[in-house]
Amino acid sequence: MRFGAVLVAGAALCAVAADAQSIVSAKYVTSTDAYGHGAVAGGEYAELEVTLSDGKRLGVTYRSAIFEDTAPRLHDFDKDGSPEIVTVVSTFTAGARVQVFTLHDGALIPVASNPPIGTRNRWLAIAGIADFNGDGMDEVAYVDRPHLAKVLRLLSVDIDGSIGATSELVSKAGLTNHHYQAPMIEGGVRNCAGHVPVIVTADADWKNIVETQFVDGVLHSTTSGPYTGAKSFDPFLTCETDEQG
């Protein structure tokens, strides 16, 4: 690993074939003050703990980085029925990056990541995961430095066995989804059947709720209502239903 070795721990990792296992849950454990950024209240962890379908638990730690996030996200990028894990890893020298892990030959493997922001104590807040551009492959939407730069970015994730790749598709400035030192990321993604997924954030000044969609290669944003607190996002994250009983 470029920013510190990953240490994977677990009993008898090779005792069960990889195709007999899948990831069923993941969580951050072991709070740490080794990094000391404080951007997310209680949001710096030394370890990612993953539970497999056979009950085994695997752990991932770094020598020179921590997990800086609210919670890991499970998402099946390659549509094989077993999810990958999306995390935010912050290195002691280069700041945050999106890091995707998969299960391969009974071990957790870091398969895809974007370049880190480049400076210590610079963070990113994941908004959600969906097929934003309709190409059949899912992307990660996140806000780059939600307290400073406030740039929404879409990151494509291509998982191929134990080898993965990421690339940035598009970006748009003037949007944010996290208050400094808050314990939660606000807004999210509205992903309704038959519709283009919508990324729901606030504007840079936290005055309005903004809905953003990827259309014709560009991110288009629309102001949808005033921001009055975290709960004001709720109506914009719910799919309408055409079923009437």
PDB file of C-alpha atoms in Angstrom:
ATOM      1  CA  MET A   1       0.000   0.000   0.000  1.00  0.00           C
ATOM      2  CA  ARG A   2       1.309   3.424  -0.919  1.00  0.00           C
ATOM      3  CA  PHE A   3       0.269   5.065   2.366  1.00  0.00           C
ATOM      4  CA  GLY A   4       0.909   2.280   4.858  1.00  0.00           C
ATOM      5  CA  ALA A   5       0.414  -1.443   4.885  1.00  0.00           C
ATOM      6  CA  VAL A   6      -2.999  -2.946   5.459  1.00  0.00           C
ATOM      7  CA  LEU A   7      -3.026  -5.544   8.200  1.00  0.00           C
ATOM      8  CA  VAL A   8      -5.699  -8.208   7.776  1.00  0.00           C
ATOM      9  CA  ALA A   9      -6.576 -10.345  10.801  1.00  0.00           C
ATOM     10  CA  GLY A  10      -8.903 -13.303  11.045  1.00  0.00           C
ATOM     11  CA  ALA A  11      -8.919 -16.915  12.100  1.00  0.00           C
ATOM     12  CA  ALA A  12      -8.162 -19.509   9.415  1.00  0.00           C
ATOM     13  CA  LEU A  13      -8.567 -17.147   6.485  1.00  0.00           C
ATOM     14  CA  CYS A  14      -7.734 -19.836   3.954  1.00  0.00           C
ATOM     15  CA  ALA A  15      -9.780 -22.612   5.503  1.00  0.00           C
ATOM     16  CA  VAL A  16     -12.921 -21.785   3.523  1.00  0.00           C
ATOM     17  CA  ALA A  17     -12.994 -21.164  -0.214  1.00  0.00           C
ATOM     18  CA  ALA A  18     -13.722 -17.583  -1.213  1.00  0.00           C
ATOM     19  CA  ASP A  19     -16.784 -18.562  -3.233  1.00  0.00           C
ATOM     20  CA  ALA A  20     -18.344 -20.026  -0.049  1.00  0.00           C
ATOM     21  CA  GLN A  21     -18.162 -16.682   1.721  1.00  0.00           C
ATOM     22  CA  SER A  22     -19.572 -13.217   1.255  1.00  0.00           C
ATOM     23  CA  ILE A  23     -19.534  -9.961   3.189  1.00  0.00           C
ATOM     24  CA  VAL A  24     -22.679  -9.482   5.270  1.00  0.00           C
ATOM     25  CA  SER A  25     -21.809  -6.479   7.454  1.00  0.00           C
ATOM     26  CA  ALA A  26     -19.082  -3.971   8.218  1.00  0.00           C
ATOM     27  CA  LYS A  27     -18.442  -1.392  10.891  1.00  0.00           C
ATOM     28  CA  TYR A  28     -15.700   0.892  12.134  1.00  0.00           C
ATOM     29  CA  VAL A  29     -14.284  -0.042  15.537  1.00  0.00           C
ATOM     30  CA  THR A  30     -11.551   1.179  17.894  1.00  0.00           C
ATOM     31  CA  SER A  31     -11.875   4.952  18.118  1.00  0.00           C
ATOM     32  CA  THR A  32      -8.522   6.685  17.867  1.00  0.00           C
ATOM     33  CA  ASP A  33      -7.022  10.126  18.394  1.00  0.00           C
ATOM     34  CA  ALA A  34      -3.870   9.266  16.449  1.00  0.00           C
ATOM     35  CA  TYR A  35      -4.927  11.494  13.545  1.00  0.00           C
ATOM     36  CA  GLY A  36      -6.665  14.204  15.581  1.00  0.00           C
ATOM     37  CA  HIS A  37      -8.538  15.993  12.814  1.00  0.00           C
ATOM     38  CA  GLY A  38     -11.908  16.330  14.526  1.00  0.00           C
ATOM     39  CA  ALA A  39     -13.918  17.067  11.378  1.00  0.00           C
ATOM     40  CA  VAL A  40     -16.486  14.361  12.234  1.00  0.00           C
ATOM     41  CA  ALA A  41     -17.547  14.032  15.864  1.00  0.00           C
ATOM     42  CA  GLY A  42     -16.415  10.573  16.995  1.00  0.00           C
ATOM     43  CA  GLY A  43     -15.549   9.736  13.403  1.00  0.00           C
ATOM     44  CA  GLU A  44     -11.919   8.589  13.487  1.00  0.00           C
ATOM     45  CA  TYR A  45     -11.280   4.851  13.778  1.00  0.00           C
ATOM     46  CA  ALA A  46      -8.256   2.579  13.755  1.00  0.00           C
ATOM     47  CA  GLU A  47     -10.021  -0.488  12.380  1.00  0.00           C
ATOM     48  CA  LEU A  48     -12.607  -1.723   9.900  1.00  0.00           C
ATOM     49  CA  GLU A  49     -14.330  -4.894  11.141  1.00  0.00           C
ATOM     50  CA  VAL A  50     -16.123  -7.085   8.593  1.00  0.00           C
ATOM     51  CA  THR A  51     -18.380 -10.085   9.223  1.00  0.00           C
ATOM     52  CA  LEU A  52     -18.650 -12.839   6.607  1.00  0.00           C
ATOM     53  CA  SER A  53     -21.555 -15.133   5.806  1.00  0.00           C
ATOM     54  CA  ASP A  54     -19.860 -18.031   7.614  1.00  0.00           C
ATOM     55  CA  GLY A  55     -19.563 -15.969  10.804  1.00  0.00           C
ATOM     56  CA  LYS A  56     -15.880 -15.164  10.519  1.00  0.00           C
ATOM     57  CA  ARG A  57     -14.764 -11.629  11.274  1.00  0.00           C
ATOM     58  CA  LEU A  58     -11.907  -9.888   9.486  1.00  0.00           C
ATOM     59  CA  GLY A  59     -10.188  -6.681  10.497  1.00  0.00           C
ATOM     60  CA  VAL A  60      -8.289  -4.045   8.540  1.00  0.00           C
ATOM     61  CA  THR A  61      -5.948  -1.471  10.066  1.00  0.00           C
ATOM     62  CA  TYR A  62      -3.302   0.879   8.667  1.00  0.00           C
ATOM     63  CA  ARG A  63       0.096   1.846  10.009  1.00  0.00           C
ATOM     64  CA  SER A  64      -0.084   5.444   8.759  1.00  0.00           C
ATOM     65  CA  ALA A  65      -3.775   6.100   8.173  1.00  0.00           C
ATOM     66  CA  ILE A  66      -7.170   5.845   9.859  1.00  0.00           C
ATOM     67  CA  PHE A  67     -10.792   5.469   8.799  1.00  0.00           C
ATOM     68  CA  GLU A  68     -12.465   8.894   8.925  1.00  0.00           C
ATOM     69  CA  ASP A  69     -16.154   8.466   8.244  1.00  0.00           C
ATOM     70  CA  THR A  70     -19.622   7.970   9.709  1.00  0.00           C
ATOM     71  CA  ALA A  71     -20.049   4.322   8.655  1.00  0.00           C
ATOM     72  CA  PRO A  72     -18.776   1.933   5.950  1.00  0.00           C
ATOM     73  CA  ARG A  73     -21.186   1.290   3.074  1.00  0.00           C
ATOM     74  CA  LEU A  74     -21.925  -2.082   1.471  1.00  0.00           C
ATOM     75  CA  HIS A  75     -22.541  -1.988  -2.273  1.00  0.00           C
ATOM     76  CA  ASP A  76     -22.345  -4.659  -4.977  1.00  0.00           C
ATOM     77  CA  PHE A  77     -20.477  -2.885  -7.768  1.00  0.00           C
ATOM     78  CA  ASP A  78     -19.786  -5.952  -9.904  1.00  0.00           C
ATOM     79  CA  LYS A  79     -23.314  -7.425  -9.470  1.00  0.00           C
ATOM     80  CA  ASP A  80     -21.992 -10.827  -8.345  1.00  0.00           C
ATOM     81  CA  GLY A  81     -24.320 -11.028  -5.364  1.00  0.00           C
ATOM     82  CA  SER A  82     -21.627 -10.206  -2.808  1.00  0.00           C
ATOM     83  CA  PRO A  83     -21.106  -6.570  -1.816  1.00  0.00           C
ATOM     84  CA  GLU A  84     -17.931  -4.558  -1.723  1.00  0.00           C
ATOM     85  CA  ILE A  85     -17.210  -2.124   1.112  1.00  0.00           C
ATOM     86  CA  VAL A  86     -16.853   1.628   0.552  1.00  0.00           C
ATOM     87  CA  THR A  87     -14.848   3.509   3.178  1.00  0.00           C
ATOM     88  CA  VAL A  88     -13.058   6.819   3.657  1.00  0.00           C
ATOM     89  CA  VAL A  89      -9.393   6.455   4.588  1.00  0.00           C
ATOM     90  CA  SER A  90      -7.336   9.453   5.755  1.00  0.00           C
ATOM     91  CA  THR A  91      -3.557   9.222   5.700  1.00  0.00           C
ATOM     92  CA  PHE A  92      -1.375  11.093   8.156  1.00  0.00           C
ATOM     93  CA  THR A  93       0.268  13.055   5.332  1.00  0.00           C
ATOM     94  CA  ALA A  94      -2.130  13.207   2.378  1.00  0.00           C
ATOM     95  CA  GLY A  95      -5.684  13.468   3.716  1.00  0.00           C
ATOM     96  CA  ALA A  96      -8.773  11.526   2.687  1.00  0.00           C
ATOM     97  CA  ARG A  97      -9.583   9.211  -0.180  1.00  0.00           C
ATOM     98  CA  VAL A  98     -12.421   6.842  -1.095  1.00  0.00           C
ATOM     99  CA  GLN A  99     -11.232   3.270  -0.531  1.00  0.00           C
ATOM    100  CA  VAL A 100     -13.147   0.213  -1.755  1.00  0.00           C
ATOM    101  CA  PHE A 101     -12.490  -3.267  -0.333  1.00  0.00           C
ATOM    102  CA  THR A 102     -13.608  -6.638  -1.657  1.00  0.00           C
ATOM    103  CA  LEU A 103     -13.359 -10.224  -0.430  1.00  0.00           C
ATOM    104  CA  HIS A 104     -10.858 -12.229  -2.484  1.00  0.00           C
ATOM    105  CA  ASP A 105      -9.524 -15.687  -1.628  1.00  0.00           C
ATOM    106  CA  GLY A 106     -10.819 -15.326   1.924  1.00  0.00           C
ATOM    107  CA  ALA A 107      -9.116 -11.984   2.590  1.00  0.00           C
ATOM    108  CA  LEU A 108     -10.163  -8.341   2.388  1.00  0.00           C
ATOM    109  CA  ILE A 109      -8.394  -6.649  -0.514  1.00  0.00           C
ATOM    110  CA  PRO A 110      -8.268  -2.876  -1.195  1.00  0.00           C
ATOM    111  CA  VAL A 111      -9.323  -2.958  -4.850  1.00  0.00           C
ATOM    112  CA  ALA A 112     -10.020   0.622  -5.858  1.00  0.00           C
ATOM    113  CA  SER A 113      -9.398   4.128  -4.580  1.00  0.00           C
ATOM    114  CA  ASN A 114      -9.119   7.665  -5.870  1.00  0.00           C
ATOM    115  CA  PRO A 115      -6.045   9.810  -5.210  1.00  0.00           C
ATOM    116  CA  PRO A 116      -6.063  11.364  -1.714  1.00  0.00           C
ATOM    117  CA  ILE A 117      -6.856  15.056  -1.467  1.00  0.00           C
ATOM    118  CA  GLY A 118      -3.159  15.694  -0.912  1.00  0.00           C
ATOM    119  CA  THR A 119      -2.986  17.457   2.457  1.00  0.00           C
ATOM    120  CA  ARG A 120      -3.411  16.214   6.008  1.00  0.00           C
ATOM    121  CA  ASN A 121      -6.716  17.139   7.677  1.00  0.00           C
ATOM    122  CA  ARG A 122      -8.587  17.431   4.396  1.00  0.00           C
ATOM    123  CA  TRP A 123     -11.702  15.273   4.266  1.00  0.00           C
ATOM    124  CA  LEU A 124     -14.468  14.109   1.927  1.00  0.00           C
ATOM    125  CA  ALA A 125     -18.089  13.207   2.709  1.00  0.00           C
ATOM    126  CA  ILE A 126     -19.811  10.442   0.733  1.00  0.00           C
ATOM    127  CA  ALA A 127     -23.329  11.376  -0.401  1.00  0.00           C
ATOM    128  CA  GLY A 128     -24.368   8.031  -1.898  1.00  0.00           C
ATOM    129  CA  ILE A 129     -23.869   5.372  -4.555  1.00  0.00           C
ATOM    130  CA  ALA A 130     -25.933   4.830  -7.720  1.00  0.00           C
ATOM    131  CA  ASP A 131     -25.735   4.594 -11.518  1.00  0.00           C
ATOM    132  CA  PHE A 132     -25.849   8.356 -12.024  1.00  0.00           C
ATOM    133  CA  ASN A 133     -24.988   8.372 -15.736  1.00  0.00           C
ATOM    134  CA  GLY A 134     -27.029   5.347 -16.817  1.00  0.00           C
ATOM    135  CA  ASP A 135     -24.105   3.315 -18.158  1.00  0.00           C
ATOM    136  CA  GLY A 136     -24.900   0.245 -16.057  1.00  0.00           C
ATOM    137  CA  MET A 137     -21.988   0.825 -13.665  1.00  0.00           C
ATOM    138  CA  ASP A 138     -22.429   2.506 -10.306  1.00  0.00           C
ATOM    139  CA  GLU A 139     -20.606   5.610  -9.143  1.00  0.00           C
ATOM    140  CA  VAL A 140     -19.791   7.112  -5.749  1.00  0.00           C
ATOM    141  CA  ALA A 141     -21.004  10.683  -5.193  1.00  0.00           C
ATOM    142  CA  TYR A 142     -19.055  12.619  -2.596  1.00  0.00           C
ATOM    143  CA  VAL A 143     -18.316  16.181  -1.542  1.00  0.00           C
ATOM    144  CA  ASP A 144     -14.642  17.046  -1.645  1.00  0.00           C
ATOM    145  CA  ARG A 145     -13.742  19.118   1.441  1.00  0.00           C
ATOM    146  CA  PRO A 146     -17.327  19.930   2.485  1.00  0.00           C
ATOM    147  CA  HIS A 147     -16.132  22.683   4.834  1.00  0.00           C
ATOM    148  CA  LEU A 148     -13.639  24.297   2.445  1.00  0.00           C
ATOM    149  CA  ALA A 149     -13.749  23.514  -1.295  1.00  0.00           C
ATOM    150  CA  LYS A 150     -17.395  22.289  -1.301  1.00  0.00           C
ATOM    151  CA  VAL A 151     -17.108  20.433  -4.622  1.00  0.00           C
ATOM    152  CA  LEU A 152     -19.449  17.574  -5.542  1.00  0.00           C
ATOM    153  CA  ARG A 153     -17.632  14.818  -7.456  1.00  0.00           C
ATOM    154  CA  LEU A 154     -18.756  11.600  -9.149  1.00  0.00           C
ATOM    155  CA  LEU A 155     -16.295   8.737  -8.987  1.00  0.00           C
ATOM    156  CA  SER A 156     -16.716   5.694 -11.231  1.00  0.00           C
ATOM    157  CA  VAL A 157     -15.770   2.358  -9.648  1.00  0.00           C
ATOM    158  CA  ASP A 158     -14.820  -0.603 -11.818  1.00  0.00           C
ATOM    159  CA  ILE A 159     -14.351  -3.856  -9.897  1.00  0.00           C
ATOM    160  CA  ASP A 160     -12.771  -6.758 -11.778  1.00  0.00           C
ATOM    161  CA  GLY A 161     -11.916  -9.656  -9.466  1.00  0.00           C
ATOM    162  CA  SER A 162      -9.049  -8.503  -7.292  1.00  0.00           C
ATOM    163  CA  ILE A 163      -8.191  -5.587  -9.594  1.00  0.00           C
ATOM    164  CA  GLY A 164     -10.164  -2.369  -9.610  1.00  0.00           C
ATOM    165  CA  ALA A 165      -9.992   1.146 -10.931  1.00  0.00           C
ATOM    166  CA  THR A 166     -11.622   4.503 -10.304  1.00  0.00           C
ATOM    167  CA  SER A 167     -11.906   7.666 -12.352  1.00  0.00           C
ATOM    168  CA  GLU A 168     -13.627  10.970 -11.799  1.00  0.00           C
ATOM    169  CA  LEU A 169     -16.508  11.575 -14.199  1.00  0.00           C
ATOM    170  CA  VAL A 170     -17.560  15.114 -13.407  1.00  0.00           C
ATOM    171  CA  SER A 171     -17.615  17.727 -10.648  1.00  0.00           C
ATOM    172  CA  LYS A 172     -19.580  20.785  -9.583  1.00  0.00           C
ATOM    173  CA  ALA A 173     -18.621  23.474  -7.077  1.00  0.00           C
ATOM    174  CA  GLY A 174     -20.821  25.213  -4.519  1.00  0.00           C
ATOM    175  CA  LEU A 175     -22.392  22.211  -2.784  1.00  0.00           C
ATOM    176  CA  THR A 176     -21.924  20.651   0.647  1.00  0.00           C
ATOM    177  CA  ASN A 177     -23.363  17.957   2.903  1.00  0.00           C
ATOM    178  CA  HIS A 178     -21.563  18.184   6.243  1.00  0.00           C
ATOM    179  CA  HIS A 179     -21.187  20.705   9.066  1.00  0.00           C
ATOM    180  CA  TYR A 180     -17.737  20.801  10.628  1.00  0.00           C
ATOM    181  CA  GLN A 181     -17.584  18.577  13.746  1.00  0.00           C
ATOM    182  CA  ALA A 182     -21.105  17.206  13.168  1.00  0.00           C
ATOM    183  CA  PRO A 183     -21.533  13.431  13.697  1.00  0.00           C
ATOM    184  CA  MET A 184     -23.620  12.913  10.544  1.00  0.00           C
ATOM    185  CA  ILE A 185     -23.524  13.556   6.813  1.00  0.00           C
ATOM    186  CA  GLU A 186     -26.721  15.288   5.689  1.00  0.00           C
ATOM    187  CA  GLY A 187     -28.749  14.825   2.523  1.00  0.00           C
ATOM    188  CA  GLY A 188     -28.054  11.785   0.363  1.00  0.00           C
ATOM    189  CA  VAL A 189     -29.229  10.217  -2.881  1.00  0.00           C
ATOM    190  CA  ARG A 190     -32.784   9.712  -4.131  1.00  0.00           C
ATOM    191  CA  ASN A 191     -32.675   6.683  -6.404  1.00  0.00           C
ATOM    192  CA  CYS A 192     -36.160   5.893  -7.705  1.00  0.00           C
ATOM    193  CA  ALA A 193     -37.050   3.275 -10.314  1.00  0.00           C
ATOM    194  CA  GLY A 194     -37.392   4.754 -13.790  1.00  0.00           C
ATOM    195  CA  HIS A 195     -35.755   8.063 -12.866  1.00  0.00           C
ATOM    196  CA  VAL A 196     -32.261   9.536 -13.014  1.00  0.00           C
ATOM    197  CA  PRO A 197     -30.751   9.369  -9.505  1.00  0.00           C
ATOM    198  CA  VAL A 198     -30.700  12.679  -7.653  1.00  0.00           C
ATOM    199  CA  ILE A 199     -27.939  13.843  -5.308  1.00  0.00           C
ATOM    200  CA  VAL A 200     -29.455  15.931  -2.520  1.00  0.00           C
ATOM    201  CA  THR A 201     -27.139  18.405  -0.774  1.00  0.00           C
ATOM    202  CA  ALA A 202     -27.143  21.934   0.565  1.00  0.00           C
ATOM    203  CA  ASP A 203     -25.713  24.927  -1.209  1.00  0.00           C
ATOM    204  CA  ALA A 204     -22.370  26.249  -0.036  1.00  0.00           C
ATOM    205  CA  ASP A 205     -23.961  28.649   2.483  1.00  0.00           C
ATOM    206  CA  TRP A 206     -26.427  26.132   3.935  1.00  0.00           C
ATOM    207  CA  LYS A 207     -29.348  28.321   2.895  1.00  0.00           C
ATOM    208  CA  ASN A 208     -31.045  26.024   0.373  1.00  0.00           C
ATOM    209  CA  ILE A 209     -31.536  22.357  -0.448  1.00  0.00           C
ATOM    210  CA  VAL A 210     -30.156  21.533  -3.895  1.00  0.00           C
ATOM    211  CA  GLU A 211     -30.984  18.571  -6.147  1.00  0.00           C
ATOM    212  CA  THR A 212     -28.281  17.596  -8.655  1.00  0.00           C
ATOM    213  CA  GLN A 213     -28.504  15.143 -11.576  1.00  0.00           C
ATOM    214  CA  PHE A 214     -26.047  13.931 -14.203  1.00  0.00           C
ATOM    215  CA  VAL A 215     -27.617  14.823 -17.568  1.00  0.00           C
ATOM    216  CA  ASP A 216     -25.865  14.874 -20.972  1.00  0.00           C
ATOM    217  CA  GLY A 217     -22.446  14.676 -19.384  1.00  0.00           C
ATOM    218  CA  VAL A 218     -22.999  17.590 -16.990  1.00  0.00           C
ATOM    219  CA  LEU A 219     -24.186  17.967 -13.410  1.00  0.00           C
ATOM    220  CA  HIS A 220     -27.369  20.077 -13.372  1.00  0.00           C
ATOM    221  CA  SER A 221     -28.503  21.573 -10.056  1.00  0.00           C
ATOM    222  CA  THR A 222     -31.900  22.905  -8.971  1.00  0.00           C
ATOM    223  CA  THR A 223     -32.787  24.689  -5.739  1.00  0.00           C
ATOM    224  CA  SER A 224     -35.680  22.771  -4.209  1.00  0.00           C
ATOM    225  CA  GLY A 225     -36.415  24.510  -0.924  1.00  0.00           C
ATOM    226  CA  PRO A 226     -34.923  26.236   2.115  1.00  0.00           C
ATOM    227  CA  TYR A 227     -32.520  24.436   4.408  1.00  0.00           C
ATOM    228  CA  THR A 228     -33.845  24.488   7.987  1.00  0.00           C
ATOM    229  CA  GLY A 229     -31.931  21.586   9.498  1.00  0.00           C
ATOM    230  CA  ALA A 230     -31.142  17.951   8.777  1.00  0.00           C
ATOM    231  CA  LYS A 231     -34.815  16.931   8.728  1.00  0.00           C
ATOM    232  CA  SER A 232     -35.559  19.349   5.900  1.00  0.00           C
ATOM    233  CA  PHE A 233     -33.827  16.914   3.527  1.00  0.00           C
ATOM    234  CA  ASP A 234     -36.292  14.105   4.248  1.00  0.00           C
ATOM    235  CA  PRO A 235     -39.029  14.994   1.710  1.00  0.00           C
ATOM    236  CA  PHE A 236     -36.430  15.165  -1.061  1.00  0.00           C
ATOM    237  CA  LEU A 237     -35.009  11.710  -0.329  1.00  0.00           C
ATOM    238  CA  THR A 238     -38.315   9.836  -0.632  1.00  0.00           C
ATOM    239  CA  CYS A 239     -39.531   8.205  -3.849  1.00  0.00           C
ATOM    240  CA  GLU A 240     -43.104   8.954  -4.871  1.00  0.00           C
ATOM    241  CA  THR A 241     -45.243   5.894  -5.562  1.00  0.00           C
ATOM    242  CA  ASP A 242     -47.734   5.423  -8.341  1.00  0.00           C
ATOM    243  CA  GLU A 243     -49.437   2.596  -6.488  1.00  0.00           C
ATOM    244  CA  GLN A 244     -52.793   3.499  -5.035  1.00  0.00           C
ATOM    245  CA  GLY A 245     -53.530   0.393  -2.974  1.00  0.00           C
TER     246      GLY A 245
END
